[in-house]
CSV table of C-alpha atoms in Angstrom, one decimal:
chain,number,residue,atom,x,y,z
A,1,MET,CA,-47.0,153.7,56.5
A,2,SER,CA,-46.5,152.8,52.6
A,3,ASN,CA,-44.7,149.4,54.0
A,4,ASP,CA,-48.0,148.7,55.8
A,5,THR,CA,-50.2,149.8,52.8
A,6,GLY,CA,-47.8,147.5,50.6
A,7,THR,CA,-48.4,144.3,53.1
A,8,PHE,CA,-52.1,145.2,53.5
A,9,ARG,CA,-52.3,145.1,49.6
A,10,ARG,CA,-50.4,141.9,49.3
A,11,ALA,CA,-52.1,140.2,52.1
A,12,TRP,CA,-55.9,140.6,50.7
A,13,ARG,CA,-54.5,139.7,46.8
A,14,ALA,CA,-53.3,136.2,48.4
A,15,ILE,CA,-56.6,136.0,49.8
A,16,ASP,CA,-58.1,136.7,46.6
A,17,ARG,CA,-55.8,134.3,44.7
A,18,VAL,CA,-56.5,131.3,46.8
A,19,PHE,CA,-60.2,132.3,46.5
A,20,GLU,CA,-60.2,132.5,42.5
A,21,ILE,CA,-57.9,129.5,42.4
A,22,LEU,CA,-60.8,127.5,44.6
A,23,CYS,CA,-63.2,128.9,42.0
A,24,ILE,CA,-61.1,127.3,38.8
A,25,LEU,CA,-60.8,123.9,40.8
A,26,CYS,CA,-64.7,123.6,41.3
A,27,LEU,CA,-65.0,124.4,37.5
A,28,VAL,CA,-62.1,122.2,36.3
A,29,ALA,CA,-63.5,119.5,39.1
A,30,THR,CA,-67.2,119.8,37.6
A,31,LEU,CA,-66.1,119.4,34.0
A,32,LEU,CA,-64.0,116.1,35.0
A,33,ILE,CA,-67.0,114.6,36.7
A,34,VAL,CA,-69.5,114.9,34.4
A,35,LEU,CA,-67.4,114.2,31.9
A,36,TRP,CA,-66.7,110.7,33.5
A,37,GLN,CA,-70.4,110.3,34.4
A,38,VAL,CA,-71.2,110.6,31.0
A,39,PHE,CA,-68.2,108.5,29.8
A,40,SER,CA,-69.1,105.4,32.5
A,41,ARG,CA,-72.6,105.9,31.6
A,42,GLU,CA,-72.5,105.5,28.1
A,43,LEU,CA,-69.8,103.4,27.3
A,44,LEU,CA,-69.7,101.5,30.5
A,45,ASN,CA,-73.3,101.0,31.1
A,46,ASN,CA,-72.6,102.0,35.1
A,47,SER,CA,-72.9,105.7,36.4
A,48,PRO,CA,-71.1,106.3,39.7
A,49,SER,CA,-73.6,107.2,42.3
A,50,TRP,CA,-71.4,109.8,43.6
A,51,SER,CA,-70.8,111.8,40.3
A,52,GLU,CA,-74.3,113.4,40.0
A,53,GLU,CA,-74.1,114.4,43.8
A,54,THR,CA,-70.9,115.9,43.7
A,55,ALA,CA,-71.0,117.7,40.4
A,56,ARG,CA,-74.3,119.3,42.0
A,57,ILE,CA,-72.2,120.4,44.9
A,58,LEU,CA,-69.5,122.0,43.1
A,59,LEU,CA,-71.9,123.6,40.6
A,60,VAL,CA,-73.7,125.4,43.9
A,61,TRP,CA,-70.2,126.4,45.0
A,62,LEU,CA,-69.3,127.7,41.4
A,63,GLY,CA,-72.0,129.8,41.3
A,64,PHE,CA,-72.0,131.4,44.9
A,65,LEU,CA,-68.0,132.1,44.2
A,66,GLY,CA,-68.3,133.4,40.6
A,67,ALA,CA,-71.3,135.7,41.8
A,68,VAL,CA,-68.6,137.1,44.6
A,69,ILE,CA,-66.0,137.6,41.9
A,70,GLY,CA,-68.6,139.3,39.7
A,71,PHE,CA,-69.2,141.7,42.4
A,72,ARG,CA,-65.5,142.0,43.1
A,73,GLU,CA,-65.1,142.7,38.9
A,74,GLY,CA,-67.9,145.1,39.4
A,75,ALA,CA,-69.3,142.9,36.4
A,76,HIS,CA,-72.6,142.3,38.6
A,77,ILE,CA,-75.9,143.9,37.1
A,78,ALA,CA,-76.4,147.2,37.5
A,79,VAL,CA,-79.7,149.1,36.6
A,80,THR,CA,-77.6,152.9,36.0
A,81,PHE,CA,-80.0,154.4,33.5
A,82,LEU,CA,-81.9,156.0,36.3
A,83,VAL,CA,-79.3,156.8,38.6
A,84,ASP,CA,-76.9,158.5,35.7
A,85,LYS,CA,-79.7,160.8,35.5
A,86,PHE,CA,-79.1,162.4,39.2
A,87,PRO,CA,-76.6,165.0,40.3
A,88,GLU,CA,-73.0,163.2,41.4
A,89,THR,CA,-73.5,163.8,44.8
A,90,ILE,CA,-77.1,161.7,44.7
A,91,GLN,CA,-75.0,159.1,42.7
A,92,ALA,CA,-72.6,159.3,45.4
A,93,VAL,CA,-75.5,158.3,48.2
A,94,ILE,CA,-76.9,155.7,46.0
A,95,GLY,CA,-73.6,154.3,45.7
A,96,ARG,CA,-72.7,154.3,49.4
A,97,VAL,CA,-76.5,152.6,49.8
A,98,VAL,CA,-75.8,149.9,47.5
A,99,GLN,CA,-72.5,149.0,49.5
A,100,VAL,CA,-74.4,149.2,52.9
A,101,LEU,CA,-77.1,146.3,51.2
A,102,GLN,CA,-73.9,144.4,49.8
A,103,LEU,CA,-72.4,144.3,53.0
A,104,GLY,CA,-75.8,143.3,54.6
A,105,PHE,CA,-76.2,140.3,52.0
A,106,GLY,CA,-72.6,139.4,53.0
A,107,LEU,CA,-73.5,139.1,56.6
A,108,PHE,CA,-76.8,137.6,56.1
A,109,LEU,CA,-74.8,134.9,54.0
A,110,VAL,CA,-72.3,134.3,56.9
A,111,VAL,CA,-74.9,134.1,59.6
A,112,GLN,CA,-77.4,131.9,58.0
A,113,GLY,CA,-74.8,130.1,56.0
A,114,SER,CA,-73.2,129.1,59.6
A,115,GLN,CA,-76.5,128.2,60.7
A,116,PHE,CA,-77.3,125.9,57.6
A,117,VAL,CA,-74.0,124.2,58.0
A,118,VAL,CA,-74.6,123.5,62.0
A,119,ASP,CA,-78.0,122.4,61.0
A,120,ALA,CA,-77.3,119.8,58.1
A,121,GLN,CA,-74.1,118.6,60.2
A,122,HIS,CA,-75.3,115.3,61.0
A,123,ALA,CA,-77.0,114.8,58.0
A,124,THR,CA,-75.5,112.8,55.3
A,125,LEU,CA,-75.2,113.2,51.5
A,126,PRO,CA,-76.5,109.7,49.7
A,127,GLY,CA,-74.4,109.2,47.0
A,128,THR,CA,-71.1,110.5,48.7
A,129,GLY,CA,-71.7,109.7,52.6
A,130,LEU,CA,-70.3,113.5,52.9
A,131,PRO,CA,-72.0,115.6,55.2
A,132,ARG,CA,-75.1,117.8,54.1
A,133,SER,CA,-73.1,120.6,55.8
A,134,VAL,CA,-70.9,120.7,52.4
A,135,SER,CA,-73.4,122.5,50.2
A,136,TYR,CA,-73.8,125.4,52.8
A,137,LEU,CA,-70.3,125.9,53.8
A,138,VAL,CA,-69.8,127.9,50.7
A,139,MET,CA,-72.4,130.5,52.1
A,140,PRO,CA,-70.5,131.8,55.0
A,141,VAL,CA,-67.2,131.7,52.6
A,142,ALA,CA,-68.7,134.0,49.9
A,143,GLY,CA,-70.0,136.1,52.5
A,144,VAL,CA,-66.9,136.9,54.3
A,145,MET,CA,-65.5,137.5,50.5
A,146,LEU,CA,-68.4,139.9,49.8
A,147,ILE,CA,-67.8,141.9,53.0
A,148,LEU,CA,-64.0,142.0,52.1
A,149,TYR,CA,-64.2,143.2,48.5
A,150,THR,CA,-67.3,145.6,49.6
A,151,THR,CA,-65.4,147.0,52.5
A,152,LEU,CA,-62.4,147.5,49.8
A,153,GLN,CA,-64.4,149.1,47.4
A,154,ALA,CA,-65.8,151.5,50.6
A,155,PHE,CA,-62.2,152.5,51.2
A,156,GLY,CA,-61.4,153.6,47.7
A,157,ILE,CA,-59.4,150.5,46.7
A,158,ASN,CA,-59.7,148.8,43.6
A,159,THR,CA,-60.4,145.3,43.7
A,160,GLN,CA,-60.9,144.5,39.8
A,161,ARG,CA,-58.1,142.3,38.4
A,162,TYR,CA,-59.4,141.8,35.0
A,163,ALA,CA,-60.8,145.2,34.3
A,164,GLU,CA,-61.4,145.4,30.4
A,165,SER,CA,-59.5,148.2,28.4
A,166,ASP,CA,-61.5,151.1,26.9
A,167,GLU,CA,-59.9,150.4,23.9
A,168,THR,CA,-61.7,149.3,20.7
A,169,ASP,CA,-60.8,147.5,18.2
C-alpha cells in the first residue's frame, strides 16, 4: 500500500510541476513580449500587432494559474478573525464548507470554461489570428487543478510546496 501511495504522490507532484512550469513560462513569455513591444515601439517606431494581444492572453493565464497556486499554498485571502473564536469542531465544519465551496468553484470553472472554449472556437483574435478560445482554455485547466488540490487537502494531503518556516530572524 505504501508503494501505491508513493506512486500516487509522484504522479500528482509531476502534474503539479508541469502546472507550475506552465505558470512560469507564462510569466517569462509575458515579460519578454512586453519588453519587445516597448523596444520596438520606442526605438524602431513599429510595434508588432500581435504583441499586446498575446501579452493580454498570457496575463489572463498567469492570473488564473497563479490564483490556483495560491490555493495550493494556502496563500489565498482567509478571514479568520471570526472563525478563530469558534470551538475547534465548528472551525473544522467551516473548513469543510470552504472546501466544498472550492470544489464547487473548480467545477464551475471546468463547466463554464469548457462552454466558453466551445462557443469561442470559431472566432479569431485580430492581432494573432488565434482562436478566441485560447483566452478561455485556462478556465477548465485551472478548475481541474483547483479540484485536484482541494480533493488532496480534503484527504489530509499537504499540497504546499513552498511553506514558510515559522522561524523568526
